[in-house]
């Protein structure tokens, strides 16, 4: 999703890993992410917590901000209710090793990354959407296109993890971006995706929550992501 913002500011609050200068790719093939022309302003807010938030919903907003209203059965509501890890704030890779950079994340979603190097950036976006649709008992809507445009569909009797591994193996930022429709920035919703398709790799992060300041009419939004190698969201 390519966003252009005019006249108002959006503030970035990162829940997981920083949306960095390079795409989600191996270190041997780096290509810079094109600059997304969004007028942004960094919001620095120190959050003091007596205990770790149990979910995204429980992460406090900065002073005077109010979470936007969402439907109880919406994708945004599902994302807000995602449980956060309580006992350990370490980001782990798919192989159980700790990620080398542990300074970027604020919180970690309590969701298995699997034991294969598959659930990377676009894969994490598709995983969250698929888990939501599965929870809502809407199996016919669980499908993602592979790189040739062929739909990979899930039906209830198929093994869930095998299906996810199939999607992660044959879909990527390019195929996911081709399925998505651009949205005007002031129409942004929780669950929308910032996505850049690279050659051969790109990057994708998902809007996990949003809040609004009724006085200065500014928005803040929280981002969640995975990366390479496959790792916690």
Tab-separated table of C-alpha atoms in Angstrom:
chain	number	residue	atom	x	y	z
A	1	UNK	CA	0.000	0.000	0.000
A	2	UNK	CA	1.437	3.337	-1.016
A	3	UNK	CA	0.236	6.250	1.083
A	4	UNK	CA	0.548	9.962	0.494
A	5	UNK	CA	-0.463	12.185	3.376
A	6	UNK	CA	-1.340	15.855	3.057
A	7	UNK	CA	-1.943	18.544	5.693
A	8	UNK	CA	-2.084	16.254	8.732
A	9	UNK	CA	0.520	14.222	10.549
A	10	UNK	CA	0.556	10.569	11.268
A	11	UNK	CA	2.770	9.383	14.108
A	12	UNK	CA	4.567	6.076	14.066
A	13	UNK	CA	4.653	3.804	17.083
A	14	UNK	CA	6.396	0.499	16.442
A	15	UNK	CA	5.189	-2.597	18.278
A	16	UNK	CA	7.692	-5.102	16.941
A	17	UNK	CA	10.626	-4.434	14.660
A	18	UNK	CA	11.655	-1.136	13.160
A	19	UNK	CA	10.608	-0.490	9.540
A	20	UNK	CA	14.205	-0.166	8.492
A	21	UNK	CA	16.194	1.016	5.549
A	22	UNK	CA	16.367	-2.334	3.839
A	23	UNK	CA	13.853	-4.796	2.534
A	24	UNK	CA	12.988	-8.119	4.125
A	25	UNK	CA	15.741	-10.121	2.470
A	26	UNK	CA	19.056	-11.819	2.898
A	27	UNK	CA	22.038	-9.712	3.881
A	28	UNK	CA	23.818	-10.535	0.634
A	29	UNK	CA	21.205	-8.920	-1.608
A	30	UNK	CA	20.247	-5.592	-0.086
A	31	UNK	CA	18.325	-2.983	-2.022
A	32	UNK	CA	17.030	0.161	-0.322
A	33	UNK	CA	13.296	0.532	0.236
A	34	UNK	CA	11.996	3.453	-1.831
A	35	UNK	CA	11.007	6.410	0.290
A	36	UNK	CA	7.244	6.433	0.906
A	37	UNK	CA	6.089	10.061	0.579
A	38	UNK	CA	4.240	10.334	3.896
A	39	UNK	CA	4.482	13.482	5.960
A	40	UNK	CA	5.429	12.041	9.330
A	41	UNK	CA	6.479	13.265	12.719
A	42	UNK	CA	8.057	11.110	15.384
A	43	UNK	CA	6.077	10.805	18.581
A	44	UNK	CA	8.336	10.197	21.544
A	45	UNK	CA	6.375	8.951	24.515
A	46	UNK	CA	7.757	7.086	27.507
A	47	UNK	CA	5.356	4.396	28.656
A	48	UNK	CA	5.841	3.234	32.232
A	49	UNK	CA	4.196	-0.102	32.905
A	50	UNK	CA	3.825	-2.018	36.147
A	51	UNK	CA	3.502	-5.224	34.125
A	52	UNK	CA	3.611	-6.301	30.499
A	53	UNK	CA	0.363	-5.660	28.579
A	54	UNK	CA	-1.594	-8.863	28.008
A	55	UNK	CA	-2.758	-7.746	24.559
A	56	UNK	CA	-2.303	-4.936	22.057
A	57	UNK	CA	-5.527	-3.427	23.419
A	58	UNK	CA	-3.855	-2.994	26.807
A	59	UNK	CA	-0.892	-1.006	25.520
A	60	UNK	CA	-1.674	2.508	26.796
A	61	UNK	CA	-2.032	5.324	24.319
A	62	UNK	CA	-0.076	8.574	24.772
A	63	UNK	CA	-1.855	11.330	26.723
A	64	UNK	CA	-5.031	12.721	25.121
A	65	UNK	CA	-5.198	10.051	22.416
A	66	UNK	CA	-8.230	7.801	22.098
A	67	UNK	CA	-8.368	4.486	20.288
A	68	UNK	CA	-10.563	4.639	17.201
A	69	UNK	CA	-13.867	2.765	17.280
A	70	UNK	CA	-14.041	-0.584	15.510
A	71	UNK	CA	-16.601	-3.335	15.049
A	72	UNK	CA	-16.362	-6.288	17.498
A	73	UNK	CA	-16.105	-8.807	14.634
A	74	UNK	CA	-13.661	-6.824	12.504
A	75	UNK	CA	-10.101	-7.688	11.595
A	76	UNK	CA	-9.021	-4.625	13.568
A	77	UNK	CA	-10.693	-5.960	16.707
A	78	UNK	CA	-8.913	-9.294	16.221
A	79	UNK	CA	-5.552	-7.525	15.949
A	80	UNK	CA	-6.217	-5.492	19.080
A	81	UNK	CA	-6.926	-8.681	21.004
A	82	UNK	CA	-3.711	-10.411	19.952
A	83	UNK	CA	-2.046	-11.776	23.093
A	84	UNK	CA	1.402	-10.483	23.945
A	85	UNK	CA	4.198	-12.560	25.409
A	86	UNK	CA	4.452	-12.153	29.163
A	87	UNK	CA	7.381	-14.193	30.421
A	88	UNK	CA	10.098	-13.258	27.949
A	89	UNK	CA	10.578	-10.170	25.782
A	90	UNK	CA	13.218	-11.785	23.570
A	91	UNK	CA	12.576	-12.057	19.833
A	92	UNK	CA	13.443	-15.553	18.656
A	93	UNK	CA	14.168	-16.871	15.197
A	94	UNK	CA	12.441	-19.939	13.776
A	95	UNK	CA	15.365	-22.128	14.917
A	96	UNK	CA	15.078	-21.056	18.549
A	97	UNK	CA	18.039	-18.686	18.491
A	98	UNK	CA	17.645	-15.173	19.848
A	99	UNK	CA	17.624	-12.445	17.203
A	100	UNK	CA	20.858	-10.446	17.287
A	101	UNK	CA	19.076	-7.079	17.558
A	102	UNK	CA	16.915	-7.011	20.690
A	103	UNK	CA	16.591	-3.232	20.943
A	104	UNK	CA	13.840	-2.627	18.387
A	105	UNK	CA	10.716	-4.327	19.719
A	106	UNK	CA	8.269	-2.958	22.273
A	107	UNK	CA	6.240	-6.155	22.612
A	108	UNK	CA	6.003	-9.592	21.020
A	109	UNK	CA	2.863	-11.321	19.791
A	110	UNK	CA	2.275	-14.704	21.417
A	111	UNK	CA	2.109	-16.738	18.202
A	112	UNK	CA	4.333	-19.549	17.017
A	113	UNK	CA	6.673	-18.757	14.155
A	114	UNK	CA	7.098	-22.450	13.308
A	115	UNK	CA	10.364	-24.332	12.933
A	116	UNK	CA	11.119	-23.449	9.313
A	117	UNK	CA	12.477	-20.258	7.786
A	118	UNK	CA	9.138	-19.381	6.183
A	119	UNK	CA	7.069	-16.900	8.198
A	120	UNK	CA	8.831	-13.702	7.248
A	121	UNK	CA	7.384	-10.240	6.571
A	122	UNK	CA	4.535	-10.709	4.054
A	123	UNK	CA	3.977	-14.171	5.509
A	124	UNK	CA	3.238	-12.682	8.944
A	125	UNK	CA	0.644	-10.376	7.365
A	126	UNK	CA	-1.023	-13.324	5.625
A	127	UNK	CA	-0.821	-15.418	8.798
A	128	UNK	CA	-2.674	-12.795	10.836
A	129	UNK	CA	-5.382	-12.417	8.196
A	130	UNK	CA	-5.768	-16.179	7.833
A	131	UNK	CA	-5.989	-16.722	11.595
A	132	UNK	CA	-8.686	-14.061	11.825
A	133	UNK	CA	-10.793	-15.624	9.064
A	134	UNK	CA	-10.353	-19.053	10.604
A	135	UNK	CA	-11.477	-17.731	13.993
A	136	UNK	CA	-14.514	-16.155	12.319
A	137	UNK	CA	-15.356	-19.506	10.681
A	138	UNK	CA	-15.046	-18.081	7.168
A	139	UNK	CA	-12.897	-20.790	5.531
A	140	UNK	CA	-14.015	-19.995	1.986
A	141	UNK	CA	-12.323	-16.598	2.275
A	142	UNK	CA	-8.952	-18.049	3.283
A	143	UNK	CA	-6.941	-17.918	0.083
A	144	UNK	CA	-3.788	-16.194	-1.117
A	145	UNK	CA	-2.306	-16.108	-4.595
A	146	UNK	CA	1.046	-17.589	-5.470
A	147	UNK	CA	3.504	-15.690	-7.626
A	148	UNK	CA	1.776	-16.854	-10.826
A	149	UNK	CA	-1.598	-15.579	-9.613
A	150	UNK	CA	-3.047	-19.003	-8.787
A	151	UNK	CA	-5.150	-19.035	-5.613
A	152	UNK	CA	-4.015	-21.270	-2.763
A	153	UNK	CA	-7.170	-22.101	-0.827
A	154	UNK	CA	-7.706	-23.720	2.537
A	155	UNK	CA	-10.548	-26.075	3.287
A	156	UNK	CA	-11.323	-27.214	6.789
A	157	UNK	CA	-10.062	-30.754	6.472
A	158	UNK	CA	-6.570	-29.740	5.416
A	159	UNK	CA	-3.775	-29.499	7.969
A	160	UNK	CA	-3.584	-25.841	9.006
A	161	UNK	CA	0.178	-25.602	9.445
A	162	UNK	CA	0.835	-27.398	6.152
A	163	UNK	CA	-1.453	-24.944	4.405
A	164	UNK	CA	0.330	-21.976	5.965
A	165	UNK	CA	3.707	-23.407	4.964
A	166	UNK	CA	2.431	-23.755	1.402
A	167	UNK	CA	1.353	-20.116	1.338
A	168	UNK	CA	4.602	-18.927	2.902
A	169	UNK	CA	6.600	-20.915	0.340
A	170	UNK	CA	4.877	-19.683	-2.817
A	171	UNK	CA	3.549	-16.206	-1.948
A	172	UNK	CA	5.623	-13.126	-1.196
A	173	UNK	CA	5.410	-9.335	-1.067
A	174	UNK	CA	4.989	-9.124	-4.837
A	175	UNK	CA	2.049	-11.531	-4.995
A	176	UNK	CA	0.466	-10.059	-1.866
A	177	UNK	CA	0.734	-6.508	-3.167
A	178	UNK	CA	-0.939	-7.589	-6.421
A	179	UNK	CA	-3.960	-8.751	-4.397
A	180	UNK	CA	-4.282	-5.512	-2.428
A	181	UNK	CA	-5.965	-2.235	-3.305
A	182	UNK	CA	-4.497	1.195	-2.450
A	183	UNK	CA	-6.354	3.222	0.141
A	184	UNK	CA	-6.350	6.979	0.632
A	185	UNK	CA	-4.259	7.830	3.706
A	186	UNK	CA	-7.040	9.533	5.615
A	187	UNK	CA	-9.124	6.376	5.125
A	188	UNK	CA	-6.510	4.195	6.806
A	189	UNK	CA	-7.882	1.342	8.896
A	190	UNK	CA	-6.431	-1.119	11.358
A	191	UNK	CA	-5.299	-4.114	9.325
A	192	UNK	CA	-4.059	-2.052	6.389
A	193	UNK	CA	-0.572	-2.832	5.142
A	194	UNK	CA	2.468	-0.811	4.121
A	195	UNK	CA	3.982	-2.966	1.411
A	196	UNK	CA	6.880	-2.563	-0.996
A	197	UNK	CA	7.524	-5.261	-3.589
A	198	UNK	CA	11.202	-5.599	-4.385
A	199	UNK	CA	13.201	-7.587	-6.876
A	200	UNK	CA	13.451	-10.259	-5.671
A	201	UNK	CA	12.450	-9.188	-2.150
A	202	UNK	CA	10.353	-6.464	-0.562
A	203	UNK	CA	8.887	-5.726	2.833
A	204	UNK	CA	5.477	-5.500	4.498
A	205	UNK	CA	4.253	-4.243	7.870
A	206	UNK	CA	0.679	-4.250	9.168
A	207	UNK	CA	-1.212	-1.539	11.049
A	208	UNK	CA	-2.052	-3.255	14.344
A	209	UNK	CA	-3.863	-0.404	16.101
A	210	UNK	CA	-4.798	3.267	15.699
A	211	UNK	CA	-5.691	6.167	17.970
A	212	UNK	CA	-6.887	9.716	17.435
A	213	UNK	CA	-6.235	13.075	19.098
A	214	UNK	CA	-9.555	14.995	19.054
A	215	UNK	CA	-7.929	18.376	19.690
A	216	UNK	CA	-5.121	18.526	17.129
A	217	UNK	CA	-6.834	15.962	14.841
A	218	UNK	CA	-3.774	13.783	14.463
A	219	UNK	CA	-3.588	10.012	14.293
A	220	UNK	CA	-1.095	7.532	15.615
A	221	UNK	CA	-0.789	3.990	14.408
A	222	UNK	CA	1.043	0.943	15.649
A	223	UNK	CA	2.922	-1.404	13.337
A	224	UNK	CA	3.656	-5.107	13.633
A	225	UNK	CA	5.987	-7.140	11.464
A	226	UNK	CA	8.188	-10.155	11.039
A	227	UNK	CA	11.470	-10.129	9.134
A	228	UNK	CA	14.224	-12.355	7.748
A	229	UNK	CA	15.132	-14.902	8.904
A	230	UNK	CA	11.635	-15.966	10.050
A	231	UNK	CA	11.057	-14.658	13.577
A	232	UNK	CA	8.496	-13.612	16.156
A	233	UNK	CA	6.000	-10.905	15.215
